[in-house]
Amino acid sequence: MLFDNDLMFSDGQTFSATASGTKVIDCGQAILTTGINGVIDLYVLAIVTTDFTGTGTIKVELQDCDTENGTFTTVASAPAVVATKFAKAVIPMPLEHRRYLKLTYTVDGTVTAGKVTAGITTSLESHQLFHAEDYSFQ
């Protein structure tokens, strides 16, 4: 995966209770237009860099707001995952949102010891399978 430093929400962030990412991203305009017309998919990717412990759950939420210090609301989220099984969260980037974006890590129960790095990216660590039909190889 590749992250642009300007599109990072967290870099090795620790938390044990509900917390916001360490950075708010300013998209520079009220409604983001990437200019790529959906040719490239964007994702919010949160990766665990140090495993979490505890019996609680972690839910990653993408939030937006008109102002940097205003009241943020959730526009997309990943499902809650038990802390010990939380490895990554992938949220498809909504095509429309307000100017400022942040992540919130919502903790329910007891969670300790982990670290997360998160940002907006075009690349996901996943295996892509290609299927060939009506071809013969010699």
mmCIF file with all atom_site columns, C-alpha atoms in Angstrom:
data_model
loop_
_atom_site.group_PDB
_atom_site.id
_atom_site.type_symbol
_atom_site.label_atom_id
_atom_site.label_alt_id
_atom_site.label_comp_id
_atom_site.label_asym_id
_atom_site.label_entity_id
_atom_site.label_seq_id
_atom_site.pdbx_PDB_ins_code
_atom_site.Cartn_x
_atom_site.Cartn_y
_atom_site.Cartn_z
_atom_site.occupancy
_atom_site.B_iso_or_equiv
_atom_site.pdbx_formal_charge
_atom_site.auth_seq_id
_atom_site.auth_comp_id
_atom_site.auth_asym_id
_atom_site.auth_atom_id
_atom_site.pdbx_PDB_model_num
ATOM 1   C CA . MET A 1 1   ? 0.000   0.000   0.000   1.00 0.00 ? 1   MET A CA 1
ATOM 2   C CA . LEU A 1 2   ? 1.063   3.562   -0.645  1.00 0.00 ? 2   LEU A CA 1
ATOM 3   C CA . PHE A 1 3   ? 0.135   6.587   1.435   1.00 0.00 ? 3   PHE A CA 1
ATOM 4   C CA . ASP A 1 4   ? 0.677   10.250  0.587   1.00 0.00 ? 4   ASP A CA 1
ATOM 5   C CA . ASN A 1 5   ? 1.768   12.147  3.708   1.00 0.00 ? 5   ASN A CA 1
ATOM 6   C CA . ASP A 1 6   ? -0.880  14.821  3.019   1.00 0.00 ? 6   ASP A CA 1
ATOM 7   C CA . LEU A 1 7   ? -3.619  12.147  3.009   1.00 0.00 ? 7   LEU A CA 1
ATOM 8   C CA . MET A 1 8   ? -2.763  10.517  6.355   1.00 0.00 ? 8   MET A CA 1
ATOM 9   C CA . PHE A 1 9   ? -5.187  10.368  9.290   1.00 0.00 ? 9   PHE A CA 1
ATOM 10  C CA . SER A 1 10  ? -2.900  8.481   11.706  1.00 0.00 ? 10  SER A CA 1
ATOM 11  C CA . ASP A 1 11  ? 0.701   7.305   11.767  1.00 0.00 ? 11  ASP A CA 1
ATOM 12  C CA . GLY A 1 12  ? 1.345   4.656   14.425  1.00 0.00 ? 12  GLY A CA 1
ATOM 13  C CA . GLN A 1 13  ? -1.422  6.073   16.603  1.00 0.00 ? 13  GLN A CA 1
ATOM 14  C CA . THR A 1 14  ? -2.210  4.354   19.884  1.00 0.00 ? 14  THR A CA 1
ATOM 15  C CA . PHE A 1 15  ? -5.597  4.450   21.603  1.00 0.00 ? 15  PHE A CA 1
ATOM 16  C CA . SER A 1 16  ? -7.503  2.468   24.233  1.00 0.00 ? 16  SER A CA 1
ATOM 17  C CA . ALA A 1 17  ? -10.751 4.449   24.161  1.00 0.00 ? 17  ALA A CA 1
ATOM 18  C CA . THR A 1 18  ? -12.733 6.118   21.380  1.00 0.00 ? 18  THR A CA 1
ATOM 19  C CA . ALA A 1 19  ? -10.431 8.617   19.656  1.00 0.00 ? 19  ALA A CA 1
ATOM 20  C CA . SER A 1 20  ? -10.085 10.679  16.505  1.00 0.00 ? 20  SER A CA 1
ATOM 21  C CA . GLY A 1 21  ? -7.168  10.282  14.137  1.00 0.00 ? 21  GLY A CA 1
ATOM 22  C CA . THR A 1 22  ? -4.285  12.653  14.806  1.00 0.00 ? 22  THR A CA 1
ATOM 23  C CA . LYS A 1 23  ? -4.859  14.613  11.585  1.00 0.00 ? 23  LYS A CA 1
ATOM 24  C CA . VAL A 1 24  ? -7.837  16.240  9.864   1.00 0.00 ? 24  VAL A CA 1
ATOM 25  C CA . ILE A 1 25  ? -7.579  16.329  6.065   1.00 0.00 ? 25  ILE A CA 1
ATOM 26  C CA . ASP A 1 26  ? -8.615  19.551  4.315   1.00 0.00 ? 26  ASP A CA 1
ATOM 27  C CA . CYS A 1 27  ? -9.862  18.684  0.817   1.00 0.00 ? 27  CYS A CA 1
ATOM 28  C CA . GLY A 1 28  ? -9.779  22.368  -0.126  1.00 0.00 ? 28  GLY A CA 1
ATOM 29  C CA . GLN A 1 29  ? -13.370 22.603  -1.340  1.00 0.00 ? 29  GLN A CA 1
ATOM 30  C CA . ALA A 1 30  ? -16.865 21.888  -0.098  1.00 0.00 ? 30  ALA A CA 1
ATOM 31  C CA . ILE A 1 31  ? -17.488 18.930  -2.432  1.00 0.00 ? 31  ILE A CA 1
ATOM 32  C CA . LEU A 1 32  ? -14.459 16.957  -3.550  1.00 0.00 ? 32  LEU A CA 1
ATOM 33  C CA . THR A 1 33  ? -14.094 16.358  -7.266  1.00 0.00 ? 33  THR A CA 1
ATOM 34  C CA . THR A 1 34  ? -11.074 14.188  -7.937  1.00 0.00 ? 34  THR A CA 1
ATOM 35  C CA . GLY A 1 35  ? -11.035 14.975  -11.643 1.00 0.00 ? 35  GLY A CA 1
ATOM 36  C CA . ILE A 1 36  ? -10.472 11.323  -12.466 1.00 0.00 ? 36  ILE A CA 1
ATOM 37  C CA . ASN A 1 37  ? -14.151 10.542  -13.130 1.00 0.00 ? 37  ASN A CA 1
ATOM 38  C CA . GLY A 1 38  ? -14.182 7.281   -11.199 1.00 0.00 ? 38  GLY A CA 1
ATOM 39  C CA . VAL A 1 39  ? -11.325 5.773   -13.219 1.00 0.00 ? 39  VAL A CA 1
ATOM 40  C CA . ILE A 1 40  ? -9.299  5.240   -10.043 1.00 0.00 ? 40  ILE A CA 1
ATOM 41  C CA . ASP A 1 41  ? -10.958 4.027   -6.853  1.00 0.00 ? 41  ASP A CA 1
ATOM 42  C CA . LEU A 1 42  ? -9.958  5.683   -3.596  1.00 0.00 ? 42  LEU A CA 1
ATOM 43  C CA . TYR A 1 43  ? -10.069 3.960   -0.213  1.00 0.00 ? 43  TYR A CA 1
ATOM 44  C CA . VAL A 1 44  ? -9.608  4.855   3.408   1.00 0.00 ? 44  VAL A CA 1
ATOM 45  C CA . LEU A 1 45  ? -7.256  2.178   4.707   1.00 0.00 ? 45  LEU A CA 1
ATOM 46  C CA . ALA A 1 46  ? -6.471  1.676   8.395   1.00 0.00 ? 46  ALA A CA 1
ATOM 47  C CA . ILE A 1 47  ? -3.740  -0.892  9.081   1.00 0.00 ? 47  ILE A CA 1
ATOM 48  C CA . VAL A 1 48  ? -2.771  -2.256  12.479  1.00 0.00 ? 48  VAL A CA 1
ATOM 49  C CA . THR A 1 49  ? 0.991   -1.912  12.911  1.00 0.00 ? 49  THR A CA 1
ATOM 50  C CA . THR A 1 50  ? 1.049   -3.279  16.476  1.00 0.00 ? 50  THR A CA 1
ATOM 51  C CA . ASP A 1 51  ? -1.591  -5.831  17.518  1.00 0.00 ? 51  ASP A CA 1
ATOM 52  C CA . PHE A 1 52  ? -4.358  -4.794  19.889  1.00 0.00 ? 52  PHE A CA 1
ATOM 53  C CA . THR A 1 53  ? -5.293  -6.787  22.986  1.00 0.00 ? 53  THR A CA 1
ATOM 54  C CA . GLY A 1 54  ? -8.506  -6.920  24.969  1.00 0.00 ? 54  GLY A CA 1
ATOM 55  C CA . THR A 1 55  ? -12.017 -8.230  24.535  1.00 0.00 ? 55  THR A CA 1
ATOM 56  C CA . GLY A 1 56  ? -13.556 -5.029  23.184  1.00 0.00 ? 56  GLY A CA 1
ATOM 57  C CA . THR A 1 57  ? -14.305 -4.029  19.600  1.00 0.00 ? 57  THR A CA 1
ATOM 58  C CA . ILE A 1 58  ? -12.953 -1.329  17.295  1.00 0.00 ? 58  ILE A CA 1
ATOM 59  C CA . LYS A 1 59  ? -14.994 0.386   14.582  1.00 0.00 ? 59  LYS A CA 1
ATOM 60  C CA . VAL A 1 60  ? -13.374 2.776   12.086  1.00 0.00 ? 60  VAL A CA 1
ATOM 61  C CA . GLU A 1 61  ? -15.564 5.650   10.878  1.00 0.00 ? 61  GLU A CA 1
ATOM 62  C CA . LEU A 1 62  ? -14.889 8.276   8.198   1.00 0.00 ? 62  LEU A CA 1
ATOM 63  C CA . GLN A 1 63  ? -16.411 11.600  9.197   1.00 0.00 ? 63  GLN A CA 1
ATOM 64  C CA . ASP A 1 64  ? -16.827 14.946  7.444   1.00 0.00 ? 64  ASP A CA 1
ATOM 65  C CA . CYS A 1 65  ? -17.559 18.554  8.376   1.00 0.00 ? 65  CYS A CA 1
ATOM 66  C CA . ASP A 1 66  ? -17.819 22.016  6.782   1.00 0.00 ? 66  ASP A CA 1
ATOM 67  C CA . THR A 1 67  ? -15.248 23.441  9.222   1.00 0.00 ? 67  THR A CA 1
ATOM 68  C CA . GLU A 1 68  ? -12.038 22.032  10.668  1.00 0.00 ? 68  GLU A CA 1
ATOM 69  C CA . ASN A 1 69  ? -13.179 22.293  14.298  1.00 0.00 ? 69  ASN A CA 1
ATOM 70  C CA . GLY A 1 70  ? -16.936 21.840  13.808  1.00 0.00 ? 70  GLY A CA 1
ATOM 71  C CA . THR A 1 71  ? -19.208 18.905  14.511  1.00 0.00 ? 71  THR A CA 1
ATOM 72  C CA . PHE A 1 72  ? -18.218 15.938  12.345  1.00 0.00 ? 72  PHE A CA 1
ATOM 73  C CA . THR A 1 73  ? -20.722 13.326  11.189  1.00 0.00 ? 73  THR A CA 1
ATOM 74  C CA . THR A 1 74  ? -20.097 9.810   9.927   1.00 0.00 ? 74  THR A CA 1
ATOM 75  C CA . VAL A 1 75  ? -20.315 9.374   6.128   1.00 0.00 ? 75  VAL A CA 1
ATOM 76  C CA . ALA A 1 76  ? -18.945 5.823   5.889   1.00 0.00 ? 76  ALA A CA 1
ATOM 77  C CA . SER A 1 77  ? -17.647 3.131   8.218   1.00 0.00 ? 77  SER A CA 1
ATOM 78  C CA . ALA A 1 78  ? -16.207 -0.344  8.468   1.00 0.00 ? 78  ALA A CA 1
ATOM 79  C CA . PRO A 1 79  ? -17.866 -2.960  10.681  1.00 0.00 ? 79  PRO A CA 1
ATOM 80  C CA . ALA A 1 80  ? -16.800 -3.293  14.315  1.00 0.00 ? 80  ALA A CA 1
ATOM 81  C CA . VAL A 1 81  ? -14.156 -5.992  14.858  1.00 0.00 ? 81  VAL A CA 1
ATOM 82  C CA . VAL A 1 82  ? -12.929 -7.680  18.044  1.00 0.00 ? 82  VAL A CA 1
ATOM 83  C CA . ALA A 1 83  ? -9.658  -5.963  18.981  1.00 0.00 ? 83  ALA A CA 1
ATOM 84  C CA . THR A 1 84  ? -7.523  -9.113  18.831  1.00 0.00 ? 84  THR A CA 1
ATOM 85  C CA . LYS A 1 85  ? -8.768  -9.851  15.290  1.00 0.00 ? 85  LYS A CA 1
ATOM 86  C CA . PHE A 1 86  ? -8.509  -6.290  13.986  1.00 0.00 ? 86  PHE A CA 1
ATOM 87  C CA . ALA A 1 87  ? -5.837  -6.221  11.253  1.00 0.00 ? 87  ALA A CA 1
ATOM 88  C CA . LYS A 1 88  ? -7.154  -3.626  8.796   1.00 0.00 ? 88  LYS A CA 1
ATOM 89  C CA . ALA A 1 89  ? -10.251 -1.676  7.869   1.00 0.00 ? 89  ALA A CA 1
ATOM 90  C CA . VAL A 1 90  ? -11.114 -0.677  4.308   1.00 0.00 ? 90  VAL A CA 1
ATOM 91  C CA . ILE A 1 91  ? -13.709 1.998   3.589   1.00 0.00 ? 91  ILE A CA 1
ATOM 92  C CA . PRO A 1 92  ? -14.490 2.902   -0.027  1.00 0.00 ? 92  PRO A CA 1
ATOM 93  C CA . MET A 1 93  ? -14.127 6.664   -0.364  1.00 0.00 ? 93  MET A CA 1
ATOM 94  C CA . PRO A 1 94  ? -17.523 8.321   -0.888  1.00 0.00 ? 94  PRO A CA 1
ATOM 95  C CA . LEU A 1 95  ? -17.730 10.365  -4.093  1.00 0.00 ? 95  LEU A CA 1
ATOM 96  C CA . GLU A 1 96  ? -19.208 13.337  -2.224  1.00 0.00 ? 96  GLU A CA 1
ATOM 97  C CA . HIS A 1 97  ? -18.424 14.634  1.225   1.00 0.00 ? 97  HIS A CA 1
ATOM 98  C CA . ARG A 1 98  ? -17.812 17.924  2.953   1.00 0.00 ? 98  ARG A CA 1
ATOM 99  C CA . ARG A 1 99  ? -14.491 19.776  2.965   1.00 0.00 ? 99  ARG A CA 1
ATOM 100 C CA . TYR A 1 100 ? -12.857 18.350  6.111   1.00 0.00 ? 100 TYR A CA 1
ATOM 101 C CA . LEU A 1 101 ? -12.359 14.638  6.773   1.00 0.00 ? 101 LEU A CA 1
ATOM 102 C CA . LYS A 1 102 ? -11.217 12.716  9.823   1.00 0.00 ? 102 LYS A CA 1
ATOM 103 C CA . LEU A 1 103 ? -11.255 9.162   11.144  1.00 0.00 ? 103 LEU A CA 1
ATOM 104 C CA . THR A 1 104 ? -12.752 8.123   14.432  1.00 0.00 ? 104 THR A CA 1
ATOM 105 C CA . TYR A 1 105 ? -11.799 4.857   16.121  1.00 0.00 ? 105 TYR A CA 1
ATOM 106 C CA . THR A 1 106 ? -14.832 3.868   18.193  1.00 0.00 ? 106 THR A CA 1
ATOM 107 C CA . VAL A 1 107 ? -13.947 1.504   21.021  1.00 0.00 ? 107 VAL A CA 1
ATOM 108 C CA . ASP A 1 108 ? -16.541 -0.568  22.855  1.00 0.00 ? 108 ASP A CA 1
ATOM 109 C CA . GLY A 1 109 ? -15.179 -2.479  25.843  1.00 0.00 ? 109 GLY A CA 1
ATOM 110 C CA . THR A 1 110 ? -11.547 -3.033  26.821  1.00 0.00 ? 110 THR A CA 1
ATOM 111 C CA . VAL A 1 111 ? -8.887  -2.419  24.157  1.00 0.00 ? 111 VAL A CA 1
ATOM 112 C CA . THR A 1 112 ? -5.167  -1.866  24.768  1.00 0.00 ? 112 THR A CA 1
ATOM 113 C CA . ALA A 1 113 ? -1.671  -1.966  23.305  1.00 0.00 ? 113 ALA A CA 1
ATOM 114 C CA . GLY A 1 114 ? -2.295  -1.495  19.565  1.00 0.00 ? 114 GLY A CA 1
ATOM 115 C CA . LYS A 1 115 ? -1.205  1.011   16.936  1.00 0.00 ? 115 LYS A CA 1
ATOM 116 C CA . VAL A 1 116 ? -2.870  2.073   13.681  1.00 0.00 ? 116 VAL A CA 1
ATOM 117 C CA . THR A 1 117 ? -1.634  3.814   10.549  1.00 0.00 ? 117 THR A CA 1
ATOM 118 C CA . ALA A 1 118 ? -4.383  5.149   8.270   1.00 0.00 ? 118 ALA A CA 1
ATOM 119 C CA . GLY A 1 119 ? -4.870  7.305   5.212   1.00 0.00 ? 119 GLY A CA 1
ATOM 120 C CA . ILE A 1 120 ? -6.470  7.658   1.800   1.00 0.00 ? 120 ILE A CA 1
ATOM 121 C CA . THR A 1 121 ? -4.947  5.432   -0.869  1.00 0.00 ? 121 THR A CA 1
ATOM 122 C CA . THR A 1 122 ? -5.521  3.911   -4.293  1.00 0.00 ? 122 THR A CA 1
ATOM 123 C CA . SER A 1 123 ? -3.767  0.663   -3.451  1.00 0.00 ? 123 SER A CA 1
ATOM 124 C CA . LEU A 1 124 ? -4.941  -2.203  -1.299  1.00 0.00 ? 124 LEU A CA 1
ATOM 125 C CA . GLU A 1 125 ? -2.963  -5.235  -0.284  1.00 0.00 ? 125 GLU A CA 1
ATOM 126 C CA . SER A 1 126 ? -5.045  -7.940  -1.878  1.00 0.00 ? 126 SER A CA 1
ATOM 127 C CA . HIS A 1 127 ? -4.506  -10.705 -4.343  1.00 0.00 ? 127 HIS A CA 1
ATOM 128 C CA . GLN A 1 128 ? -6.099  -10.248 -7.710  1.00 0.00 ? 128 GLN A CA 1
ATOM 129 C CA . LEU A 1 129 ? -7.069  -13.349 -9.636  1.00 0.00 ? 129 LEU A CA 1
ATOM 130 C CA . PHE A 1 130 ? -7.222  -13.358 -13.384 1.00 0.00 ? 130 PHE A CA 1
ATOM 131 C CA . HIS A 1 131 ? -9.328  -15.974 -15.141 1.00 0.00 ? 131 HIS A CA 1
ATOM 132 C CA . ALA A 1 132 ? -8.641  -16.855 -18.742 1.00 0.00 ? 132 ALA A CA 1
ATOM 133 C CA . GLU A 1 133 ? -11.543 -18.154 -20.797 1.00 0.00 ? 133 GLU A CA 1
ATOM 134 C CA . ASP A 1 134 ? -11.441 -19.659 -24.280 1.00 0.00 ? 134 ASP A CA 1
ATOM 135 C CA . TYR A 1 135 ? -7.652  -19.631 -24.380 1.00 0.00 ? 135 TYR A CA 1
ATOM 136 C CA . SER A 1 136 ? -5.303  -22.529 -24.898 1.00 0.00 ? 136 SER A CA 1
ATOM 137 C CA . PHE A 1 137 ? -1.684  -22.478 -23.838 1.00 0.00 ? 137 PHE A CA 1
ATOM 138 C CA . GLN A 1 138 ? 1.011   -24.516 -25.559 1.00 0.00 ? 138 GLN A CA 1
#
